[in-house]
Amino acid sequence: MDRIQLSDKILPKEYVGKLACMTKLYPGQKEEMTASECIDITQFLGLLLLSGYYWVPKVDYYWSAAEDLKVDIVSTVMSRNHFHVIKKKFHLNDNPKLKSGDKPGKVAQIFEELGKILRQFVTFLKKFSIDESMVPYYGHHTCTMFTKHKPIRFGFKIWMLCSSSGYPYAMKNCSGRKNEPSGMPLGEDNTVYGDERGVELIRL
């Protein structure tokens, strides 16, 4: 399996097509997506992945002409202006179809989809680990949290269900205290759900 085939396994073309469709729907365009627009979304996600491990002080520096800042592969894949246009319009869901009061609804689905993809490549072990992971974010959002004495203090909290070696099986974003009672005992409503294989772990 080459790198392209592996990429298609991890990020299926059907799901990329859905993301492209939602992104085009967001600014009010109703036309069907073309192959080139789906490629744009794939390249955009690839650049986001690259930025996660190849860090520069400012996003625009990836396209800098300075020898000590520029990243040639980035400018080869996509222009700076086109990247910012997609970033501004990028969307995961159709807003009118989201549940009222669902704070993280705009991004929750991608965690579910990612969990399904990751579970394709692993055999479940007897021992599990459940813990929280923080995604750093310093902007304004009702779901951001602050935790003292942590390496990442500001950001979004994600519940992670992993193997004992750290491989992620499932993840669920934490939206804070619920307005309505769940009917479950105190401390049992932070649940990470698996797929049809029946993986369900409750944080006690």
XYZ file of C-alpha atoms in Angstrom:
204
model
C 0.000 0.000 0.000
C 1.556 3.306 -1.089
C 1.190 6.661 0.655
C -1.760 7.765 -1.482
C -3.693 4.556 -0.793
C -2.944 4.832 2.915
C -4.111 8.445 2.897
C -7.385 7.400 1.240
C -7.901 4.794 3.970
C -7.377 7.310 6.754
C -9.306 10.098 5.036
C -11.863 8.455 2.695
C -12.757 10.317 -0.483
C -16.445 10.100 0.414
C -15.886 12.010 3.642
C -13.648 14.564 1.923
C -16.443 15.055 -0.602
C -18.892 15.724 2.230
C -16.547 18.297 3.784
C -16.142 19.959 0.402
C -19.918 20.031 -0.036
C -20.489 21.604 3.394
C -17.729 24.142 2.765
C -19.325 25.172 -0.498
C -22.801 25.231 1.054
C -21.665 27.581 3.828
C -21.193 30.656 1.596
C -24.503 29.851 -0.103
C -23.290 28.128 -3.251
C -25.521 25.271 -4.343
C -23.546 23.777 -7.246
C -22.207 20.236 -7.027
C -18.601 19.825 -5.983
C -15.990 19.201 -8.653
C -13.016 16.863 -8.328
C -10.640 19.815 -8.134
C -12.552 21.274 -5.158
C -12.322 17.944 -3.305
C -8.572 17.962 -3.947
C -8.439 21.480 -2.494
C -9.989 20.221 0.757
C -7.565 17.281 0.887
C -4.617 19.618 0.374
C -5.982 22.053 2.959
C -6.273 19.282 5.564
C -2.781 18.112 4.644
C -1.382 21.578 5.307
C -3.146 21.673 8.680
C -1.544 18.337 9.528
C 1.870 19.638 8.457
C 1.453 22.739 10.607
C 0.927 20.485 13.617
C 4.512 19.203 13.578
C 6.350 21.801 11.459
C 5.809 24.960 13.468
C 6.527 28.565 12.464
C 5.636 31.675 14.532
C 2.954 32.849 12.094
C 0.871 30.994 9.508
C 1.848 33.323 6.667
C 5.513 32.478 7.258
C 4.949 29.139 5.523
C 4.812 31.156 2.290
C 7.610 33.545 3.249
C 10.408 34.324 0.797
C 12.934 34.390 3.658
C 15.334 31.453 3.582
C 14.989 30.766 7.305
C 11.173 30.730 7.279
C 9.774 29.474 3.998
C 8.523 25.915 3.566
C 8.724 25.138 -0.140
C 6.259 22.249 -0.099
C 3.511 24.511 1.266
C 3.707 27.096 -1.517
C 3.925 24.253 -4.050
C 0.680 22.693 -2.813
C -1.444 25.833 -2.364
C -1.152 29.599 -2.542
C -1.415 31.618 0.652
C -4.554 33.474 -0.447
C -6.339 30.275 -1.474
C -5.475 28.674 1.878
C -6.985 31.600 3.774
C -10.129 31.550 1.614
C -10.726 27.867 2.390
C -9.891 28.403 6.064
C -12.479 31.180 6.262
C -15.217 29.113 4.582
C -14.325 25.620 5.836
C -17.353 23.928 7.372
C -18.188 20.457 8.680
C -21.985 20.567 8.981
C -25.093 22.321 7.763
C -25.824 24.888 10.497
C -29.668 24.833 10.273
C -29.624 21.068 10.966
C -27.683 21.358 14.222
C -29.538 20.801 17.501
C -30.400 23.912 19.449
C -28.037 24.428 22.365
C -25.475 21.942 21.063
C -22.366 24.036 21.712
C -19.756 21.782 20.080
C -22.129 20.534 17.382
C -20.166 22.124 14.563
C -17.119 19.952 15.224
C -18.475 16.927 17.136
C -19.048 14.866 14.011
C -15.407 14.914 12.945
C -14.418 13.246 16.233
C -16.972 10.495 15.619
C -15.736 10.019 12.065
C -12.093 9.981 13.137
C -12.867 7.364 15.784
C -14.520 5.092 13.191
C -11.492 5.429 10.915
C -8.960 4.715 13.657
C -10.830 1.599 14.827
C -10.358 0.026 11.392
C -6.651 -0.503 11.960
C -6.473 -1.977 15.447
C -7.417 -5.039 17.471
C -9.040 -4.242 20.795
C -6.984 -5.169 23.844
C -8.203 -6.186 27.294
C -6.950 -3.049 28.986
C -8.278 0.423 28.193
C -7.340 3.886 29.295
C -9.650 6.868 29.448
C -8.397 10.358 30.061
C -8.745 13.917 28.894
C -6.702 15.667 26.235
C -6.489 19.418 25.736
C -6.482 21.053 22.312
C -4.821 24.467 22.737
C -7.040 27.417 21.787
C -6.835 31.002 22.997
C -9.780 32.481 21.113
C -13.308 33.122 22.368
C -15.667 30.136 22.493
C -18.166 28.931 25.087
C -16.602 25.446 25.145
C -13.057 26.522 25.974
C -11.792 25.537 29.406
C -9.033 26.532 31.784
C -7.189 23.892 33.819
C -4.508 24.768 36.331
C -1.157 22.991 36.568
C -1.442 21.470 33.081
C 1.008 21.794 30.150
C -1.894 23.130 28.041
C -4.080 25.269 30.279
C -6.429 26.916 27.758
C -8.381 25.133 25.054
C -10.925 22.445 24.276
C -11.123 19.338 26.446
C -11.473 16.021 24.619
C -12.324 12.737 26.355
C -10.104 9.989 24.901
C -10.643 6.225 24.965
C -7.284 4.592 24.217
C -5.423 1.316 24.429
C -2.905 0.836 27.224
C -0.214 1.839 24.706
C -1.981 5.114 23.888
C -3.655 4.252 20.557
C -6.968 6.192 20.355
C -10.177 4.187 19.855
C -12.738 6.941 20.339
C -12.971 10.564 21.349
C -15.688 12.959 22.426
C -15.495 16.681 22.972
C -16.432 17.951 26.421
C -18.944 20.796 26.357
C -19.019 21.501 30.084
C -21.921 21.151 32.475
C -25.227 20.080 30.955
C -28.318 22.190 31.506
C -30.571 19.151 31.693
C -30.011 16.143 33.988
C -28.889 13.022 32.150
C -30.627 10.629 34.550
C -27.319 8.952 35.357
C -25.538 8.909 38.730
C -23.184 11.766 39.497
C -19.913 11.420 37.591
C -21.185 8.853 35.095
C -22.372 11.163 32.343
C -18.929 11.694 30.795
C -19.211 8.807 28.374
C -17.118 7.852 25.387
C -19.026 5.699 22.948
C -17.610 3.117 20.600
C -19.163 1.645 17.460
C -21.407 -1.387 16.909
C -18.808 -3.651 18.529
C -20.164 -2.439 21.821
C -17.288 -0.381 23.127
C -18.666 1.800 25.888
C -16.604 3.120 28.731
C -17.888 5.357 31.517
C -15.636 7.638 33.522
C -16.527 7.038 37.179
